[in-house]
Every structure is written in C-alpha cells, then in structure tokens.
Tab-separated table of C-alpha atoms in Angstrom:
chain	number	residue	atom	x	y	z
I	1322	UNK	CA	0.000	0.000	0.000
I	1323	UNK	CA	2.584	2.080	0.999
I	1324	UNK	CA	4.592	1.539	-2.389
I	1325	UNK	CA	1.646	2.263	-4.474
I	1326	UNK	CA	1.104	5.687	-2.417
I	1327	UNK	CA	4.781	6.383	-3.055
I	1328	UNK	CA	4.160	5.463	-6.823
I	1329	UNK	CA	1.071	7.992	-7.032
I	1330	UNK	CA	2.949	10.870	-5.538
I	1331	UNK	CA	5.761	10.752	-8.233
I	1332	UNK	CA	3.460	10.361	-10.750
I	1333	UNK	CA	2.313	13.420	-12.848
I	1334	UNK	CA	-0.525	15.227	-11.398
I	1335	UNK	CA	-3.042	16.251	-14.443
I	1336	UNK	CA	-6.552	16.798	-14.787
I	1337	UNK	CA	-8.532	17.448	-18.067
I	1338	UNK	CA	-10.589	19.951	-18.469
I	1339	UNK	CA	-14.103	20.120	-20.578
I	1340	UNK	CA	-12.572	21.046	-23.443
I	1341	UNK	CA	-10.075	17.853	-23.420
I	1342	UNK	CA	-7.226	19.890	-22.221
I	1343	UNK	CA	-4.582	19.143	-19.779
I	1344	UNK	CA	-3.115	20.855	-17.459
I	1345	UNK	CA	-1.382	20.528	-13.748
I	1346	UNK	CA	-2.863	21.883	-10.932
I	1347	UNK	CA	-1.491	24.113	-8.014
I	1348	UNK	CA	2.133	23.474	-7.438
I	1349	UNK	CA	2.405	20.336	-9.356
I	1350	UNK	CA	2.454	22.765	-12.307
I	1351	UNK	CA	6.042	23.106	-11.859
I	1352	UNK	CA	7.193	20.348	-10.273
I	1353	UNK	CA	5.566	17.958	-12.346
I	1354	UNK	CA	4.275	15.720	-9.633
I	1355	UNK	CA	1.939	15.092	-6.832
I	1356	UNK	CA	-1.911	13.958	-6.620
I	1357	UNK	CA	-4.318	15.988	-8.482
I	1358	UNK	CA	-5.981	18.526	-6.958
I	1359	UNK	CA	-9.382	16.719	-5.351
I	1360	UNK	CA	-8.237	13.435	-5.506
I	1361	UNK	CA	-9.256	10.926	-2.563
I	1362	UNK	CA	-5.646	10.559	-1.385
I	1363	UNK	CA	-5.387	14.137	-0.704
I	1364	UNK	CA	-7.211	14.612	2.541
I	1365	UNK	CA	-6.361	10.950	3.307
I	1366	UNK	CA	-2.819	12.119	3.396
I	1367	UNK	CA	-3.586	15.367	5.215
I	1368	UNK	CA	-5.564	14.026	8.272
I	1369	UNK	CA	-2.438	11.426	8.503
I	1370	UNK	CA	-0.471	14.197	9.058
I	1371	UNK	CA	-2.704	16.243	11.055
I	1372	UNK	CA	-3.378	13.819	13.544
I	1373	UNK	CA	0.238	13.557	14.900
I	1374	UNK	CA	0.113	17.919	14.989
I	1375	UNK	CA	-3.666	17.801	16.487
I	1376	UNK	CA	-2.360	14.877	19.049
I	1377	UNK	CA	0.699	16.902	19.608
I	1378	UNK	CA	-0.803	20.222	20.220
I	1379	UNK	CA	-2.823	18.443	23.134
I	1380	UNK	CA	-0.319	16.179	24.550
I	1381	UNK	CA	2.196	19.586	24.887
I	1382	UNK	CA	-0.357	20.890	26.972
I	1383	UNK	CA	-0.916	24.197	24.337
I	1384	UNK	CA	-4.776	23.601	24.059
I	1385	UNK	CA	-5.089	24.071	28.115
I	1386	UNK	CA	-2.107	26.566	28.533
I	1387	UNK	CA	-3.499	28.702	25.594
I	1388	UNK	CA	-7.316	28.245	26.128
I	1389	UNK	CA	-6.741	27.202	21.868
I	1390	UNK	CA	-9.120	25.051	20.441
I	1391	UNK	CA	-7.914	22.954	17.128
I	1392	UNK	CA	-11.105	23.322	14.031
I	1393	UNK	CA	-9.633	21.458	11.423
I	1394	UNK	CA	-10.570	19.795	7.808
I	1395	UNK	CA	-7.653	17.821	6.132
I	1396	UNK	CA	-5.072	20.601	5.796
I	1397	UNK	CA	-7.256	23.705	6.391
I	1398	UNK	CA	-7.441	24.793	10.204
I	1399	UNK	CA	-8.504	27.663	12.764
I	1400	UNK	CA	-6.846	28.138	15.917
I	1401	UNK	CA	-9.670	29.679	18.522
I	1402	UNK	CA	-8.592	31.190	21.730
I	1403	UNK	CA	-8.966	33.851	23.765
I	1404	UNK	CA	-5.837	36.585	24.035
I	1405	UNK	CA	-2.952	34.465	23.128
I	1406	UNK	CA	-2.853	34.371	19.233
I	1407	UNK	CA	0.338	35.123	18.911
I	1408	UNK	CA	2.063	32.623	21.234
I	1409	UNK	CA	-0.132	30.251	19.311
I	1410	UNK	CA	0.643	30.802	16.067
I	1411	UNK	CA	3.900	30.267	17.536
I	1412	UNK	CA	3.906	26.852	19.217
I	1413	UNK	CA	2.176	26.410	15.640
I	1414	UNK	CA	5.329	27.216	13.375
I	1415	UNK	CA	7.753	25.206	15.508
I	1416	UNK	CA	5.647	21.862	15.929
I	1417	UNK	CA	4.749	22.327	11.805
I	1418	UNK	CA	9.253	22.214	11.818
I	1419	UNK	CA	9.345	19.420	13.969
I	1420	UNK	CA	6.876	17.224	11.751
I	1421	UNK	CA	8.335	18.540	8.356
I	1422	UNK	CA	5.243	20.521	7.341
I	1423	UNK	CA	5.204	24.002	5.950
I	1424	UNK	CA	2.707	26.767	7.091
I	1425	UNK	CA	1.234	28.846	4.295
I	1426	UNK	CA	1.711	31.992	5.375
I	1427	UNK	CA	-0.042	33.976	2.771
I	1428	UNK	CA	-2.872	31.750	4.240
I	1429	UNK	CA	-2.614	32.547	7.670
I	1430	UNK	CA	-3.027	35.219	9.955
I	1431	UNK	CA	-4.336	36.263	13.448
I	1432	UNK	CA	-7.616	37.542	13.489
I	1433	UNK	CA	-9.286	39.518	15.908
I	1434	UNK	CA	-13.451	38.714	16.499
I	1435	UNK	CA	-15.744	40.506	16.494
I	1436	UNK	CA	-13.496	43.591	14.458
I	1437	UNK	CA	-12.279	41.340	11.826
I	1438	UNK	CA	-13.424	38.775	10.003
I	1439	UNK	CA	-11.892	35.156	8.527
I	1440	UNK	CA	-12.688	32.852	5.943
I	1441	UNK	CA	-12.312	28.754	6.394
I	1442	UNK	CA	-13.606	26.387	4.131
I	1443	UNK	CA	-15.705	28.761	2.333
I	1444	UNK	CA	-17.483	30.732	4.693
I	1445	UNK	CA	-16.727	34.277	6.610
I	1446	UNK	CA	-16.861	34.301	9.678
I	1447	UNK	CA	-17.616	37.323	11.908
I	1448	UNK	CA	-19.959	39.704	13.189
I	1449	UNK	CA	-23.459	39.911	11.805
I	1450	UNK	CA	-26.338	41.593	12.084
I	1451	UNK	CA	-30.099	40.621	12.346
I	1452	UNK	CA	-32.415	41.434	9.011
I	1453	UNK	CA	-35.323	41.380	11.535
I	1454	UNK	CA	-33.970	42.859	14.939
I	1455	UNK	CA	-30.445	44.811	13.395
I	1456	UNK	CA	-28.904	43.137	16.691
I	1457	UNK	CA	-25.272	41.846	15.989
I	1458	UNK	CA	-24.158	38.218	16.426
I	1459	UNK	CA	-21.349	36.251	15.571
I	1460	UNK	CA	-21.847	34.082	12.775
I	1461	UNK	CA	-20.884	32.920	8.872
I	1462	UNK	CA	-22.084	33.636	5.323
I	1463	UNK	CA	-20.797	31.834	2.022
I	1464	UNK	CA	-17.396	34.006	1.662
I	1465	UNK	CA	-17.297	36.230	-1.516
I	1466	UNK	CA	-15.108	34.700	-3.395
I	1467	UNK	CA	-17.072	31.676	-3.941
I	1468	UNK	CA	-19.810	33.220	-4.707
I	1469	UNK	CA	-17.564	35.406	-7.285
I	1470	UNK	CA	-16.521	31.313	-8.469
I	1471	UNK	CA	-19.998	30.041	-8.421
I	1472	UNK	CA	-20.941	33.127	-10.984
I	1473	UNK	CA	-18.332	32.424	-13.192
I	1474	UNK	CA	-19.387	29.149	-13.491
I	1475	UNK	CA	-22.576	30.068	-14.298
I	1476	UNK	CA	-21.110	32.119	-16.983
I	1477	UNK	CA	-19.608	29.631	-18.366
I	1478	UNK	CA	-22.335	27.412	-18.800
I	1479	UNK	CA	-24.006	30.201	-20.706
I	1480	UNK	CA	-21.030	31.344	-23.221
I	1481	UNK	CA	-22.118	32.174	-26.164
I	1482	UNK	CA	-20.857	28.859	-27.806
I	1483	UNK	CA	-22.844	26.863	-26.192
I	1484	UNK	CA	-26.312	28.198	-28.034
I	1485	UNK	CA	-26.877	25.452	-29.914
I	1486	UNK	CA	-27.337	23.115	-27.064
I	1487	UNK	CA	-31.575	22.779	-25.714
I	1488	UNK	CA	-32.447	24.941	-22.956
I	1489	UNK	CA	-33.783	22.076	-20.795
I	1490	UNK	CA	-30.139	20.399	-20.604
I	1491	UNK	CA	-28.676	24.244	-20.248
I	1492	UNK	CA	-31.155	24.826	-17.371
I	1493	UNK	CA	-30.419	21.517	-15.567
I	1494	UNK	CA	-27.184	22.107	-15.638
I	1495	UNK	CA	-27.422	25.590	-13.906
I	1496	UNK	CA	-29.916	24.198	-11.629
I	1497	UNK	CA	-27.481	21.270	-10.655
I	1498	UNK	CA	-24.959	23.341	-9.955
I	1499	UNK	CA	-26.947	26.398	-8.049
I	1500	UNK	CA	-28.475	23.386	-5.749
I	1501	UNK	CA	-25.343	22.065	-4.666
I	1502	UNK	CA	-23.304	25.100	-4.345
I	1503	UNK	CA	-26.649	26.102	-1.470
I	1504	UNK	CA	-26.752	22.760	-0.311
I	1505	UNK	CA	-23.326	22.810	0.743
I	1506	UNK	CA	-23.812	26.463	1.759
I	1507	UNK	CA	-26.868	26.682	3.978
I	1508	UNK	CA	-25.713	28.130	7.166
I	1509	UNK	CA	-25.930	31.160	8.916
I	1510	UNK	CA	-26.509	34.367	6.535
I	1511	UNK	CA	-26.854	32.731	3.219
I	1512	UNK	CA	-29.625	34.967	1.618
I	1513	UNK	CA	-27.450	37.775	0.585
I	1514	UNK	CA	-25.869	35.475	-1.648
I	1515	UNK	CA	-28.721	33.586	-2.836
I	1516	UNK	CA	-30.146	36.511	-4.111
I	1517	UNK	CA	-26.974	37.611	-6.051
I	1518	UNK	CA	-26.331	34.278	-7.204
I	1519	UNK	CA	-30.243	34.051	-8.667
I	1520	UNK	CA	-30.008	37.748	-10.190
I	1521	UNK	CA	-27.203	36.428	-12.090
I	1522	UNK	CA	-27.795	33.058	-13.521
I	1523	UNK	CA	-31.383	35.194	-14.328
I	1524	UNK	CA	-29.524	37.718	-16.514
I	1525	UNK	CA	-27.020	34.987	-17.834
I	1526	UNK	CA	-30.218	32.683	-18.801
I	1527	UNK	CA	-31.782	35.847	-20.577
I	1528	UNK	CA	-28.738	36.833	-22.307
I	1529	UNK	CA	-27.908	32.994	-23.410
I	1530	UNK	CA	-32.112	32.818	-24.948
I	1531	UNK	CA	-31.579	36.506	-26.423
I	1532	UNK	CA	-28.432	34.852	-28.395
I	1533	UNK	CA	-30.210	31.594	-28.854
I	1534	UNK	CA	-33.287	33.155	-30.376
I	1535	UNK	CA	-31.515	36.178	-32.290
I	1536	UNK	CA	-33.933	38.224	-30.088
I	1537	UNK	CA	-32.756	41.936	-30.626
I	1538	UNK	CA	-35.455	44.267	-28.976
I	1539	UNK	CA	-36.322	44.330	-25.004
I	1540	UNK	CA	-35.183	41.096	-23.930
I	1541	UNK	CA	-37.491	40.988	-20.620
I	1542	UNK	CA	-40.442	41.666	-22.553
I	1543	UNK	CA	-39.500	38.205	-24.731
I	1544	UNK	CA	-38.247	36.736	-21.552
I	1545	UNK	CA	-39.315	38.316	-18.250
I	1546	UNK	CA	-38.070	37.304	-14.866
I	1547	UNK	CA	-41.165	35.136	-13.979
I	1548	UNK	CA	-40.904	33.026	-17.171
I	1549	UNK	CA	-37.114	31.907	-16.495
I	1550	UNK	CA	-38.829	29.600	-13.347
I	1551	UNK	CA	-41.961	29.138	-14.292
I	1552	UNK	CA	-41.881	28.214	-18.648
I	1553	UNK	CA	-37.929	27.509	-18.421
I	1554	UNK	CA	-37.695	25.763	-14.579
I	1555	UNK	CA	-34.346	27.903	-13.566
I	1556	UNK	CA	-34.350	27.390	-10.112
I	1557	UNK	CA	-35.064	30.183	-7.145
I	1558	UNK	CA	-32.926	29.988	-4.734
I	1559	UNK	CA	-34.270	33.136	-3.052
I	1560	UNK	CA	-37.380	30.942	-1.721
I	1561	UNK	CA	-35.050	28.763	0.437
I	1562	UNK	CA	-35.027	29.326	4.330
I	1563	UNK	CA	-33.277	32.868	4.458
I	1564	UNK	CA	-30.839	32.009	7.414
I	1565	UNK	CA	-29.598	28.757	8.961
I	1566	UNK	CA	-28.318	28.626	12.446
C-alpha cells in the first residue's frame, strides 16, 4: 500500500478539463508531480499528518495553557482562543518544523473577532447583524469569493458557444450546480448570496435565450423574470429558508 502511495505521488498530477485539455494543478504545475488537486488521497494524506500535529498540540499541553481550540478539515485549520494568538501561532510554526510541514503563510493570519473577520472552508466568519432585529451576532455567510466562483461558473455554462445546445439540458445544468453550491452552503446568513447568485444566472439565462433566439429588442419583454422559473424551470434559490443557524 505504501509503495503504491509512493508510486502515485511521483506520478504526474493532471486533470482534463471540458474542453479535453490538460493541465497541472497548483504546485504540481512546476514540479511535475503530486496527486491531483481533489483526488481521494489528498485529505487521506492530510488528516495522517494532522493527527500527529492535532495529538501533539494536546499532549504539549498548548490547548489548556493557551485556552486554543484545534477546528480542522484535512489541511485547512482555525486556531480559537482567547488573548494568546500570537504565542499560538507560535507553538504552531515550531511543531509544523518538527513534523516537516510548511505553514502557508499567505494563508494565515491572526484575526481579531468581532473587528475582523476570517474565511475557512468557504465561509466568513464574523460579526453579523439581524435582518429582523439589526442586533449583531457572531456568525458565517458563504465568503465572496465563492460566490464570485460560483458566478463564473454560471457564466460559463451560458457562453455564447454553447447556443446550440436545448435549454432544458442548459437549465439543468445551472440548476445542478446552483443546488449544490446552497446545499453545501446553507448556514448562517446565506440569503445575501442567494439573491446575487439568482439575479445572475437570471440575466445569464436571458442573455444565453436573447443569443439563442436572435432576439434583438427588449429582452425581458421576450423573456421576463417570472418566465425563467416558471416556462424555463431555472431554479429560485431566493425561496429557500433565508438564514440557517
């Protein structure tokens, strides 16, 4: 097992993309090796290694000397405590030495709550504030940059050369993708982003019929908002529960 792991890691990473094309992914670009970029044995690998740190920071005695809690998911991780960030993050760096890891420090930071805000696995975390009482909380929302990714996707799916595919398989493919992106992000303050997310698939649907249908004049008179869920079945996000504890 251990030789074909070995084996997998010296292999070249690529993954093809719709259009048949390869290409390497994150660092592998230039090294020419590693696992690809979603693969199984990626967070397989990671919680290997971030057992013996998440063990370590415990049996050290940091987690009761520091008050600092360990949130991790394969190699992404937050640090919570209460006043002693910095001698955290550096008990951090040295065990990270000690097992042969490497920190990403563009990735990491101290950050103080409620005045700042962090992301971690794609949500922002920080303070909030009520839509129906303006009272402020600490909580999450789906971070802006993926729902800046999510949109591009959607523009994708709607290029202009892709007109001569049906509608039905266009819209199902915009609905699969707008229901799992909000399944996956369905917690705390999600409704801000639901709407944007809707508003644009919406215009991205209009503009792909417009091209479709060599419609030139008003294009929500031809195709107004209500007949992109009702006649076409685009999804509406917007009527999902507006916030998730």
């Amino acid at each position: 097992m251990l030789h074909l792991i070995k084996m997998w890691l010296k292999a070249p990473a690529e993954e093809t993309d719709e259009r048949g094309r390869k290409r390497r992914n994150t660092r592998n670009r230039d090294e020419g090796r590693g696992s690809p970029q979603g693969s199984p044995i990626s967070p397989l690998l990671s919680n290997l290694y971030m057992r013996r740190f998440v063990l370590g920071w415990k049996k050290l005695g940091h987690e009761k000397r520091l008050g600092a809690c360990i949130v991790n998911y394969a190699d992404d991780m937050v640090i919570c405590c209460r006043g002693r960030a910095e001698e955290a993050l550096t008990a951090l760096r040295v065990m990270m030495t000690k097992l042969k890891l490497t920190v990403n420090e563009t990735k990491t930071r101290v950050a103080k709550l409620p005045e700042e805000k962090f992301d971690f696995l794609g949500y922002t975390f920080g303070r909030y504030y009520s839509p129906e009482t303006g009272r402020a909380h600490l909580g999450s929302a789906p971070s802006k940059k993926r729902v800046i990714r999510i949109c591009r996707a959607i523009s994708d799916e709607t290029r202009r050369n892709r007109t001569l595919l049906d509608h039905k398989y266009v819209v199902t493919k915009l609905n699969q993708m707008m229901n799992g992106w909000a399944n996956y992000f369905c917690l705390g303050s999600a409704s801000r982003a639901y709407r944007a997310i809707e508003q644009h698939a919406c215009k991205r649907l209009r503009q792909w019929l417009c091209t479709k249908h060599k419609v030139s004049w008003p294009a929500f008179r031809r195709f107004p908002p209500e007949s992109l869920h009702t006649t076409f079945g685009l999804v509406r996000l917007t009527q999902r529960k507006r916030s998730f504890s």
